[in-house]
Amino acid sequence: MAEQKDMVLEMENLNVKFVLEEETVEAVNGISLHMRTGETLGLVGETGAGKTTTALSILKLIDSPPGVLECDRMEVCGQDVLKMTTSELEHIRGSLVSMIFQDPMTSLNPVFTVGQQIAESLERHENLNKNDAWKKAEDMLELVGIPRERAIEYPHQFSGGMKQRVIIAIALACSPRLLIADEPTTALDVTIQAQILHLMKELKEKRNTSVIMITHDLGIVAETCDRVAVMYAGRIIETGNLDEVFNHTKHPYTEGLFNSLPNIKKRKHKLQPIHGLMPDPTNLPKGCAFAPRCNYATEACKERRPELMGFGGTHQAACLAYEQAGFHIERGKTNG
Amino acid sequence: MKKRTYRMAAFLLAAAMTAGTLAGCSSGDKSSEGGQTTQAAGSQAAEGQAGSQAAASGGESQAAAGINAKTPPEGMALKDDIVIGMKSKHTTIDQMEASNTQHNYMWRMVLDTLVHFNNETSELEPQLATEWSTDDGGKTYIFKLREGVKFHNGETLKASDVAFTFNRMEGTTSCNGLFLKFESVEAVDDLTVKMVLTDPNLDWPYMMTLPTSCILNEKAVTDDPQEGPGVGTGPWQIDTYEFGNYTTLKAFESWRGLPNAKTFTFRYIPEDSARLIALQNGEVDICAEPATIELGRIEEDPKLDLIVYDGGSLTYMAFNTQKAPADNEELRKAVAYGIDLDSIIAVAAEGRGKKATSFWGWSEYGFHDMGGYTRDLDKAKEHLAKAYPNGGATLDISVSGAERKTIAEMMQSQLKEIGLTINIVELDSAGISTTTTNGEHQSCIYGMGFNIFGDDARRILQPGSAVNKAHYDSPLVMELLDKAVAETDETARKDYYKQIQEDVYEHAPYIPLYYADGFIGVKKGTGGIDIYPTSHHDYSNIFVPAN
Amino acid sequence: MHRYIIKRLLLMIPVIIGVSFLVFFIMDLAPGDAVDLMAPEGATAEDLMAIRHDLGLDQPVVIRYIRYMGGMLHGDMGISYVSKTDVFDTYMQKLPATIKLSFASILVSVLLSVPLGIYSATRQGTIQDNISMVLAMIGLSMPNFWLGLLLIIAFSLHIHLFPSGGDQTLSAIVLPALTIGTGLMATLTRTTRSSMLDVLKQEYLRTARAKGIPEKTVVMSHALRNALIPIITIIGTQLAGVLGGSVLTETVFAWPGVGRLIVDSLNMRDTPLVTGSIIMTTILLSIVLLLVDLLYAVVDPRIKAQYIIKRGRKKRG
């Protein structure tokens, strides 16, 4: 039970489908996530891998219809999200779990002042009156590095990085246990990216918040995360702690991701992008979803879907190739 | 005094209707003098109307059926505040600025004329003047005024008020025509007025019965030129008004006595259906000019009465005699013999009209039944062949309004049979008024309300008159009119008028079509409305049952 | 901001000149003149000439126009040919009724359309959405004239709830307002719906939801305020439209408003009254549209910023 109390998120076998008139999009297929207090999990994958859908599912913010959410178990801080009524859900959103969205330009309501937008969740979750909520909103602004006088200004008066700071202030206003950051820096300049990441890390450590960092940028993961989960076509194909996944990569797709990163040390080294495209989520292959793009694929890969298997410690990967004794990927060979 | 053929017919019809009423009331509770009308009586009136077109159902025949009784029955509780729904709006309270149905209602209630025309006896009666005379064959008139008549502002009527009124007519919109007919009007003493006319006119006393010659108060008008013209001697006094919305009159104890109600309000409800619903709903007590197609709803409603009267307004076709192609008499006659009047009346006027047999008002002095033109296609073709030996005849007919457009359309199809092509030119009322006055039209369908005196025909036959839509210019007709208006011998006078009607019949500048019936929808049991064929009814003595 | 308002007000002057010019000359070109209609049936050509001279109608149209505009400069809008009353007074007498009816109609339209549009948008593609849109379309497809009569027959003749017309009682406004309001409904409902659909896709609503804001507040406060600009535009145009007078409805319900005043005077070729009324209506519409523009700034801070920036630039230039 003590261990249970420590768990911020327990999610077993999440499936999300979007049932449209013509077709069904299988966005998330059997994902399980477990997070402890203070932990930062990097959720990595290409666009369309189902990262955002997974994140939204935690808040049950999937539009339904057309979205259909099925899950064996989903608990946030020991509370069963699946059984919650709408109003109970609304109570944990923003207070237990908050979210930072990808594009700060469009994530703020243009007709309310930033102060109002921060104070709103304070009023709602912390039972503060208008004045106190406003004061605390100003405090939050200061916390994210914006002068408190600017609380009366509107989003259009802020730059992109400042907006993202405001969004972080909104997300952290009610001291959530779990913060989901959906590509929080993608839309920002590189210099601003570093500032924002630094800010997030600082605040997270101060408040001991758990973070799910959704990104396609392995660099960010390396900088900020304790654990990594790599997603492909709605599944987790490799997961483990930073060292396990980065230094002992098991899955060919993860390998592909690393190979497609530019290497500053070896400038002459050619980039090796993963050839092909992600499979159509409305028509996933029977076997391994990565098989068509995989250099190591065998006939078996096209027939059978691999399950996650352990590689010692927390490290797990889903690849049939390891059924053959002695198989290793190239990166594994050179690195370690 | 006058030939009133319709009265005989009316009597017969009234008799027939009374019989019908009796048959309808099986229980036999026969209503006595103008008591409550049974429902059967109402619908009977309509059947009688539709059944016999030639016969007239004047006010008296309906009175026999209990509709529009002259006086309220003993002990009947009456409504204090009466409302009439009007199709047209008031635009002025100055009698010299407007002379049309909606305003004339008001003038007849608020103002008095020197002489009164009794619609039942067709006799002239004293009103503000107790007696009048001419001793030079209609050139000079002396009017003796009633003593002690009070205006609404408390002033007493004096001869100077009459002189002031007549001299004020110069340059006014509706009375300038009357002004041009006299040389002088002056007060001889306090109660004697002397009028000297430009030409002898035996119809002058009749003209003194028209709303245009109502008497105003000199002091009121000089003190307040805006509101003063609304001060009169009638039993009703203008209280409040908003043009285009309402005008409210309040009762005034005049020399004519006290009215049967305390207030009388004109409400402008231009839409026919809405006006009728307001009547059915009890929001108004009188619905003026109900739409012909909706008359059935009044007849069917047990809470309403439909007052039917013979209208004096003639719908006619006028040819522009000064312009091709209608300057050709043969073409005009081809049209006259080529149209079927009965079917036109049945369709365009829904059968609610009386066929016109002469170009003259049926209630006008000197009416002579010419028998009208009977449809004869051979004759029509003959005339057309004379006008257009090579064929290819076309004629434009200018019209305004749905009913007249229907007439033109029927003529179009009827005249096609004789090979005459009709083009219909549709205009709005202002457009047709001006184009026909200026003589830009080839022919038109138009209408005119004839007054009771013979010389009233002058305005439609005299060259240069705005309503001479035929631009007819006949020296003979003008000579006959001049002779008639100065002729003291009745027989000779009527003969002149007969000759005029023969001339018009012969040359066909105008084709008389029909006199449309007039209708008023009222709350059941309403009475006291003095019906004028000219539609300028007098509501002074109106009463409406309470409840 | 003040500069902007003053500029807009000054722009009304050429508009008024243009409008009055057009009306005056079109009235002159139309067949028929007031004198023919005013004169009694017996009038002779001399009578007509006398009246024409009296009214100055014997002068050429250019002279009459210049005289009229000269009067306008002194605030004199002329005298009605027909009723001989002051044009401005006559118009102002009818204006309150029209303003009352306009606002009542807009109120009906807004109260029906905005909720319906929001309801539709939040249930896009469902049967409720389709039913709502059909409901809104019915309002548009029923001619005011006919709908007005239907309402009178139903609510006045049969259940005696409201008077059939006039403006004598307070409740008399209900039926005409319903008639006009439902006629305006279709456009406003559709605008609300599409504008809301646009906004509902926006990411800031997801932010609001993620904050735990209840769905109702998300839709009614966060979304609606952003969807307001097109809605206000339509309401403003519709208000301007009905302030010009709703002739058919005013006729059916015997409502003494400016619409009927203008049409009646048009039929009588009462040029000063027509021109004056249309000028007054033009001024009124310009003011309404200006207010709508100003309202944009209240609703959307970005537009307010634009107004201010424009002024700033001017100052610098």
Coordinates of C-alpha atoms in Angstrom, one line a residue, chain A residues 1-11 33-41 75 77 176-179 204 207-212 226-227 314:
Chain A
M1 CA 0.0 0.0 0.0
A2 CA 2.9 2.3 0.7
E3 CA 4.1 1.7 -2.7
Q4 CA 0.6 2.4 -4.1
K5 CA 0.5 5.8 -2.4
D6 CA 3.7 6.6 -4.1
M7 CA 2.2 5.9 -7.5
V8 CA 1.0 9.0 -9.5
L9 CA -0.2 7.1 -12.5
E10 CA -1.1 3.5 -13.1
M11 CA -2.4 2.8 -16.5
L33 CA 2.3 3.3 -18.0
H34 CA 3.3 3.5 -14.4
M35 CA 4.8 6.6 -12.7
R36 CA 6.0 7.5 -9.3
T37 CA 6.1 10.8 -7.6
G38 CA 8.8 13.0 -8.8
E39 CA 9.6 10.8 -11.8
T40 CA 10.0 12.2 -15.3
L41 CA 9.1 10.0 -18.1
E75 CA -5.6 5.5 -11.6
C77 CA -2.9 9.1 -7.3
P176 CA -0.5 19.2 -9.8
R177 CA 0.9 15.8 -8.9
L178 CA 1.4 15.0 -12.5
L179 CA 2.3 17.4 -15.3
K204 CA 9.4 20.3 -11.1
R207 CA 7.5 20.9 -6.1
N208 CA 8.3 17.2 -6.6
T209 CA 5.9 17.0 -9.5
S210 CA 5.9 13.9 -11.8
V211 CA 6.2 14.8 -15.5
I212 CA 5.4 13.0 -18.7
D226 CA 14.6 9.6 -15.7
R227 CA 12.8 7.0 -17.8
T314 CA 13.4 -2.0 -16.1

